[in-house]
Tab-separated table of C-alpha atoms in Angstrom:
chain	number	residue	atom	x	y	z
A	23	MET	CA	25.301	-113.035	-10.221
A	24	ALA	CA	24.585	-112.135	-13.817
A	25	ASP	CA	21.513	-110.187	-12.751
A	26	THR	CA	23.598	-108.314	-10.218
A	27	LEU	CA	26.223	-107.360	-12.814
A	28	THR	CA	23.511	-106.333	-15.256
A	29	GLY	CA	21.878	-104.124	-12.662
A	30	ARG	CA	25.209	-102.457	-11.817
A	31	THR	CA	25.956	-101.878	-15.485
A	32	ALA	CA	22.572	-100.305	-16.060
A	33	GLY	CA	23.055	-98.093	-13.047
A	34	THR	CA	26.438	-96.844	-14.177
A	35	THR	CA	25.612	-96.294	-17.836
A	36	GLY	CA	22.027	-95.161	-17.640
A	37	GLY	CA	22.749	-91.641	-16.359
A	38	PRO	CA	22.203	-90.126	-12.880
A	39	VAL	CA	20.401	-92.340	-10.403
A	40	ALA	CA	18.853	-91.780	-6.989
A	41	THR	CA	18.008	-94.119	-4.137
A	42	GLY	CA	14.288	-94.709	-3.609
A	43	ALA	CA	12.420	-95.237	-0.345
A	44	SER	CA	12.651	-99.027	-0.703
A	45	GLY	CA	16.408	-99.005	-1.181
A	46	GLY	CA	16.297	-99.363	-4.960
A	47	ARG	CA	17.913	-97.006	-7.427
A	48	ARG	CA	15.891	-94.793	-9.727
A	49	PRO	CA	16.831	-92.125	-12.268
A	50	ALA	CA	17.301	-88.660	-10.765
A	51	ASP	CA	14.687	-86.048	-11.546
A	52	PRO	CA	15.723	-83.927	-14.527
A	53	VAL	CA	16.114	-80.172	-14.128
A	54	LYS	CA	12.776	-78.534	-14.821
A	55	ARG	CA	12.817	-75.852	-17.466
A	56	PRO	CA	10.172	-73.201	-17.968
A	57	SER	CA	7.516	-74.104	-20.466
A	58	ALA	CA	7.585	-72.536	-23.928
A	59	PRO	CA	4.744	-70.058	-23.209
A	60	ARG	CA	6.426	-68.972	-19.986
A	61	GLN	CA	9.773	-68.482	-21.726
A	62	ALA	CA	8.073	-66.443	-24.428
A	63	GLY	CA	6.416	-64.279	-21.770
A	64	ILE	CA	9.747	-63.709	-20.000
A	65	TYR	CA	11.499	-62.665	-23.209
A	66	LEU	CA	8.572	-60.476	-24.198
A	67	GLY	CA	8.690	-58.710	-20.838
A	68	LEU	CA	12.449	-58.167	-21.122
A	69	VAL	CA	12.088	-56.733	-24.617
A	70	ALA	CA	9.293	-54.413	-23.480
A	71	ALA	CA	11.345	-53.186	-20.508
A	72	SER	CA	14.372	-52.610	-22.750
A	73	LEU	CA	12.336	-50.626	-25.260
A	74	PHE	CA	10.820	-48.560	-22.452
A	75	ALA	CA	14.332	-47.676	-21.232
A	76	VAL	CA	15.908	-47.106	-24.655
A	77	PHE	CA	13.051	-45.182	-26.289
A	78	PRO	CA	13.828	-41.792	-24.640
A	79	LEU	CA	17.471	-42.134	-25.672
A	80	LEU	CA	16.536	-42.852	-29.273
A	81	TRP	CA	14.150	-39.902	-29.276
A	82	GLY	CA	16.890	-37.653	-27.880
A	83	LEU	CA	19.389	-38.869	-30.471
A	84	SER	CA	16.898	-38.228	-33.266
A	85	THR	CA	16.131	-34.734	-31.981
A	86	SER	CA	19.804	-33.832	-31.619
A	87	LEU	CA	20.361	-34.556	-35.316
A	88	LYS	CA	17.491	-32.343	-36.513
A	89	PRO	CA	17.734	-28.668	-37.481
A	90	GLU	CA	16.156	-26.497	-34.776
A	91	SER	CA	13.436	-25.333	-37.198
A	92	THR	CA	12.143	-28.898	-37.669
A	93	VAL	CA	12.273	-30.142	-34.075
A	94	LEU	CA	8.672	-29.197	-33.261
A	95	SER	CA	7.251	-29.650	-36.750
A	96	THR	CA	4.258	-31.922	-37.298
A	97	PRO	CA	3.792	-34.695	-38.109
A	98	VAL	CA	6.624	-35.995	-35.974
A	99	ARG	CA	9.389	-37.727	-37.917
A	100	TRP	CA	11.504	-40.125	-35.903
A	101	ILE	CA	14.090	-40.324	-38.693
A	102	PRO	CA	15.112	-36.776	-39.698
A	103	GLU	CA	14.844	-35.905	-43.363
A	104	THR	CA	17.894	-33.668	-43.007
A	105	LEU	CA	20.690	-34.721	-40.685
A	106	THR	CA	22.849	-32.021	-39.127
A	107	LEU	CA	25.664	-31.904	-36.593
A	108	GLU	CA	25.192	-28.191	-35.940
A	109	ASN	CA	23.725	-28.824	-32.492
A	110	TYR	CA	26.787	-30.832	-31.476
A	111	ARG	CA	29.107	-28.147	-32.865
A	112	VAL	CA	27.401	-25.459	-30.801
A	113	VAL	CA	27.432	-27.608	-27.662
A	114	LEU	CA	31.094	-28.610	-27.947
A	115	PHE	CA	32.616	-25.335	-29.165
A	116	ASP	CA	30.221	-22.462	-28.382
A	117	SER	CA	28.983	-23.342	-24.894
A	118	GLN	CA	30.247	-24.142	-21.409
A	119	ILE	CA	29.225	-27.801	-21.605
A	120	PRO	CA	32.845	-29.021	-22.100
A	121	LEU	CA	33.899	-27.050	-19.010
A	122	ASN	CA	30.934	-28.465	-17.074
A	123	LEU	CA	31.934	-31.961	-18.168
A	124	LEU	CA	35.479	-31.389	-16.942
A	125	SER	CA	34.161	-30.152	-13.597
A	126	SER	CA	31.920	-33.205	-13.236
A	127	VAL	CA	34.779	-35.578	-14.028
A	128	LEU	CA	37.055	-33.849	-11.522
A	129	VAL	CA	34.502	-33.848	-8.701
A	130	SER	CA	33.263	-37.379	-9.433
A	131	VAL	CA	36.700	-39.004	-9.620
A	132	THR	CA	37.936	-37.187	-6.501
A	133	THR	CA	34.795	-38.168	-4.606
A	134	VAL	CA	35.281	-41.802	-5.607
A	135	GLY	CA	38.845	-41.725	-4.288
A	136	VAL	CA	37.925	-40.071	-0.973
A	137	THR	CA	34.932	-42.356	-0.460
A	138	LEU	CA	36.929	-45.534	-1.031
A	139	LEU	CA	39.791	-44.269	1.138
A	140	ILE	CA	37.373	-43.964	4.067
A	141	ALA	CA	34.947	-46.804	3.350
A	142	VAL	CA	37.433	-49.601	2.572
A	143	PRO	CA	39.143	-49.780	6.006
A	144	ALA	CA	35.792	-49.215	7.743
A	145	ALA	CA	34.134	-52.039	5.807
A	146	TYR	CA	37.095	-54.365	6.374
A	147	SER	CA	37.008	-53.691	10.110
A	148	ALA	CA	33.264	-54.357	10.201
A	149	ALA	CA	33.749	-57.641	8.353
A	150	ARG	CA	36.747	-59.025	10.266
A	151	PHE	CA	36.748	-57.644	13.809
A	152	ARG	CA	34.339	-58.203	16.657
A	153	PHE	CA	33.752	-55.454	19.192
A	154	ARG	CA	31.010	-54.325	21.542
A	155	GLY	CA	28.267	-52.296	19.885
A	156	LYS	CA	29.263	-53.335	16.374
A	157	ALA	CA	25.718	-54.065	15.182
A	158	GLY	CA	24.363	-50.823	16.600
A	159	LEU	CA	27.201	-48.799	15.084
A	160	LEU	CA	26.661	-50.325	11.650
A	161	PHE	CA	22.940	-49.647	11.867
A	162	PHE	CA	23.631	-46.040	12.862
A	163	ILE	CA	25.988	-45.638	9.886
A	164	LEU	CA	23.330	-46.989	7.545
A	165	MET	CA	20.671	-44.808	9.156
A	166	THR	CA	22.617	-41.633	8.307
A	167	SER	CA	22.256	-42.423	4.606
A	168	MET	CA	18.467	-42.513	4.974
A	169	VAL	CA	18.223	-38.838	5.975
A	170	PRO	CA	16.793	-36.825	3.048
A	171	GLY	CA	19.307	-34.398	1.628
A	172	ILE	CA	16.824	-31.542	1.589
A	173	ALA	CA	16.400	-31.888	5.374
A	174	ILE	CA	20.013	-30.877	6.106
A	175	LEU	CA	20.554	-28.575	3.139
A	176	VAL	CA	20.203	-25.328	5.134
A	177	PRO	CA	22.709	-26.291	7.877
A	178	LEU	CA	25.161	-27.470	5.234
A	179	TYR	CA	24.763	-24.217	3.328
A	180	TYR	CA	25.398	-22.212	6.508
A	181	LEU	CA	28.542	-24.205	7.311
A	182	ALA	CA	29.831	-23.864	3.754
A	183	VAL	CA	29.479	-20.079	3.853
A	184	ARG	CA	30.846	-19.836	7.404
A	185	PHE	CA	34.044	-21.761	6.581
A	186	GLY	CA	34.587	-20.140	3.193
A	187	LEU	CA	33.871	-23.291	1.185
A	188	TYR	CA	30.933	-21.948	-0.793
A	189	ASP	CA	31.477	-21.855	-4.562
A	190	THR	CA	34.322	-24.385	-4.487
A	191	TYR	CA	34.835	-27.937	-5.645
A	192	LEU	CA	35.889	-28.907	-2.124
A	193	VAL	CA	32.475	-28.411	-0.536
A	194	MET	CA	30.828	-30.692	-3.096
A	195	ILE	CA	33.489	-33.368	-2.670
A	196	ILE	CA	33.084	-33.336	1.119
A	197	ILE	CA	29.288	-33.576	1.016
A	198	TYR	CA	29.179	-36.229	-1.694
A	199	SER	CA	31.772	-38.353	0.099
A	200	ALA	CA	29.952	-38.060	3.429
A	201	TRP	CA	26.691	-39.152	1.824
A	202	GLN	CA	28.190	-42.107	-0.021
A	203	VAL	CA	30.439	-43.581	2.666
A	204	PRO	CA	27.623	-45.321	4.652
A	205	THR	CA	26.228	-47.100	1.588
A	206	ILE	CA	29.667	-48.126	0.333
A	207	VAL	CA	30.649	-49.425	3.779
A	208	TRP	CA	27.698	-51.805	3.772
A	209	ILE	CA	28.349	-52.970	0.210
A	210	LEU	CA	32.053	-53.610	0.803
A	211	ARG	CA	31.428	-55.202	4.181
A	212	GLY	CA	29.410	-57.950	2.517
A	213	PHE	CA	32.094	-58.406	-0.100
A	214	PHE	CA	34.928	-58.672	2.451
A	215	GLU	CA	32.907	-61.253	4.363
A	216	SER	CA	32.764	-63.387	1.212
A	217	ILE	CA	36.599	-63.578	1.110
A	218	PRO	CA	37.860	-66.524	3.217
A	219	VAL	CA	39.835	-65.608	6.316
A	220	ASP	CA	42.144	-68.567	5.624
A	221	ILE	CA	43.848	-66.557	2.885
A	222	GLU	CA	44.975	-63.920	5.360
A	223	GLU	CA	45.959	-66.511	7.930
A	224	ALA	CA	48.127	-68.264	5.357
A	225	GLY	CA	49.825	-64.967	4.576
A	226	ARG	CA	50.424	-64.321	8.266
A	227	VAL	CA	52.009	-67.764	8.616
A	228	ASP	CA	54.387	-66.881	5.749
A	229	GLY	CA	55.518	-63.806	7.660
A	230	THR	CA	53.262	-61.138	6.136
A	231	SER	CA	52.046	-58.431	8.477
A	232	ALA	CA	48.365	-57.677	8.986
A	233	PHE	CA	48.583	-54.636	6.714
A	234	GLY	CA	50.576	-56.586	4.166
A	235	ALA	CA	48.002	-59.373	4.075
A	236	PHE	CA	45.252	-56.799	3.605
A	237	PHE	CA	46.951	-54.903	0.790
A	238	ARG	CA	48.576	-57.864	-0.988
A	239	LEU	CA	45.961	-60.585	-0.548
A	240	VAL	CA	42.551	-59.141	0.297
A	241	LEU	CA	42.421	-56.008	-1.870
A	242	PRO	CA	43.300	-57.824	-5.128
A	243	LEU	CA	40.439	-60.255	-4.466
A	244	ALA	CA	38.135	-57.351	-3.645
A	245	LYS	CA	38.533	-55.640	-7.036
A	246	PRO	CA	34.958	-56.502	-8.181
A	247	GLY	CA	33.532	-54.973	-5.012
A	248	LEU	CA	35.739	-51.899	-5.298
A	249	GLY	CA	34.709	-51.492	-8.931
A	250	ALA	CA	31.035	-51.706	-8.020
A	251	ALA	CA	31.469	-49.158	-5.227
A	252	ALA	CA	33.356	-46.812	-7.532
A	253	ILE	CA	30.667	-46.947	-10.226
A	254	ILE	CA	27.839	-46.405	-7.723
A	255	THR	CA	29.582	-43.347	-6.288
A	256	PHE	CA	30.505	-41.980	-9.702
A	257	VAL	CA	26.951	-42.296	-11.025
A	258	TYR	CA	25.504	-40.660	-7.909
A	259	VAL	CA	27.748	-37.603	-8.209
A	260	TRP	CA	27.309	-37.391	-11.981
A	261	ASN	CA	23.507	-37.345	-11.751
A	262	ASP	CA	23.077	-35.168	-8.659
A	263	TYR	CA	21.489	-31.756	-9.074
A	264	LEU	CA	20.566	-30.667	-5.532
A	265	ILE	CA	24.070	-30.202	-4.111
A	266	ALA	CA	25.609	-29.013	-7.372
A	267	SER	CA	23.027	-26.257	-7.794
A	268	THR	CA	22.968	-25.158	-4.145
A	269	PHE	CA	26.651	-24.815	-3.298
A	270	VAL	CA	28.020	-23.473	-6.594
A	271	SER	CA	26.902	-20.338	-8.409
A	272	ASP	CA	30.001	-19.681	-10.536
A	273	PRO	CA	29.227	-20.779	-14.136
A	274	ASP	CA	32.815	-21.986	-14.534
A	275	LEU	CA	32.446	-24.386	-11.595
A	276	ARG	CA	29.039	-25.841	-12.427
A	277	LEU	CA	28.638	-29.560	-12.878
A	278	ILE	CA	27.080	-30.966	-16.027
A	279	SER	CA	23.757	-31.673	-14.305
A	280	VAL	CA	23.384	-27.941	-13.685
A	281	GLY	CA	24.881	-26.888	-17.002
A	282	LEU	CA	22.143	-28.681	-18.923
A	283	TYR	CA	19.554	-26.323	-17.452
A	284	THR	CA	21.046	-23.386	-19.338
A	285	TYR	CA	19.054	-24.585	-22.350
A	286	LEU	CA	15.803	-24.144	-20.421
A	287	THR	CA	15.107	-20.418	-20.656
A	288	GLN	CA	12.105	-18.162	-20.072
A	289	TYR	CA	11.723	-17.874	-23.824
A	290	GLY	CA	11.493	-21.608	-24.407
A	291	THR	CA	13.632	-24.721	-24.636
A	292	VAL	CA	16.375	-25.155	-27.220
A	293	TRP	CA	15.556	-28.800	-27.814
A	294	GLY	CA	18.165	-29.545	-30.454
A	295	GLN	CA	21.096	-28.285	-28.395
A	296	LEU	CA	19.666	-29.680	-25.162
A	297	THR	CA	19.380	-33.215	-26.534
A	298	ALA	CA	22.838	-32.943	-28.107
A	299	ALA	CA	24.264	-31.945	-24.716
A	300	VAL	CA	22.443	-34.864	-23.092
A	301	MET	CA	23.931	-37.303	-25.607
A	302	VAL	CA	27.409	-35.935	-24.899
A	303	THR	CA	26.756	-36.203	-21.155
A	304	LEU	CA	25.673	-39.828	-21.405
A	305	LEU	CA	28.791	-40.917	-23.267
A	306	PRO	CA	31.137	-41.140	-20.223
A	307	MET	CA	28.530	-43.101	-18.270
A	308	VAL	CA	28.012	-45.585	-21.097
A	309	ILE	CA	31.758	-46.103	-21.463
A	310	ALA	CA	32.200	-46.604	-17.707
A	311	PHE	CA	29.362	-49.132	-17.548
A	312	VAL	CA	30.643	-51.119	-20.538
A	313	LEU	CA	34.152	-51.300	-19.059
A	314	PHE	CA	33.120	-52.210	-15.505
A	315	GLU	CA	29.818	-54.051	-16.011
A	316	ARG	CA	31.193	-57.427	-14.874
A	317	ARG	CA	32.764	-56.018	-11.750
A	318	LEU	CA	29.586	-54.110	-10.932
A	319	VAL	CA	27.436	-57.253	-11.116
A	320	ALA	CA	29.961	-59.362	-9.202
A	321	GLY	CA	30.414	-56.766	-6.478
A	322	LEU	CA	26.698	-56.195	-5.949
A	323	SER	CA	26.013	-59.936	-5.941
A	324	ALA	CA	28.627	-60.592	-3.272
A	325	GLY	CA	27.422	-57.661	-1.180
A	326	ALA	CA	23.813	-58.783	-1.445
A	327	SER	CA	24.558	-62.371	-0.479
A	328	LYS	CA	26.638	-61.524	2.569
A	329	GLY	CA	25.503	-58.038	3.605
């Protein structure tokens, strides 16, 4: 009896235990951690990848703070001897970069709104309802996003001119939204599938309509997925050059991706002003990523696990 009590006491106070093949109890296997050399290799690889990504930005920042006469001087100095904000003054007050930034913000934000307005109900329907041909339809929607943009550029250009949409914001918003909807539908579909159906059923029992349950219960829980979709769409429009340069020729309507090329002339490149404009262009993207980084990771993780 005493041995039995002693054995029980040891089992309850000695930490996690597991049952062996013979019926006895043995300590559970501890969680294996990477060895010290492996951890050092992982951290070293992460640091190297970070430096590889950050180095061009640091070089651009250094160049934007140099006088134009010292940009190409040798030997190269990563820390300028003379710091100047003249390049930023010219970019912000004596160029069309601010107007290009405003155009990019307008087109990007509008495209995000149109894309979500179309993709959210489509993704919710794909996640909740069953109908004949659903798998084939979803595959066809995804397949449309795999068509290279250059392959349909000429037909799109013809249609834009034919319907009087050339040289307008509207043509870019329509094309960008059409190209982003398939990808966003698949991302949000996986996220909606990760939300339990029981939540909607409970709302229906309490007297909420189907639309009410969707707007009041599902959408608030889907905020991380919506944030991830919004950032993906925003970044795509902000960085695109093909559509922005093909369907707009008016300098006042150019997006920032096209406006940056004004510093690349036949007489050479104005490196100081170009890098200053790039730094100004990156600022909205950095702010957006810092504000929505958690939602982006959560939304992509849910979409990847269920999509």
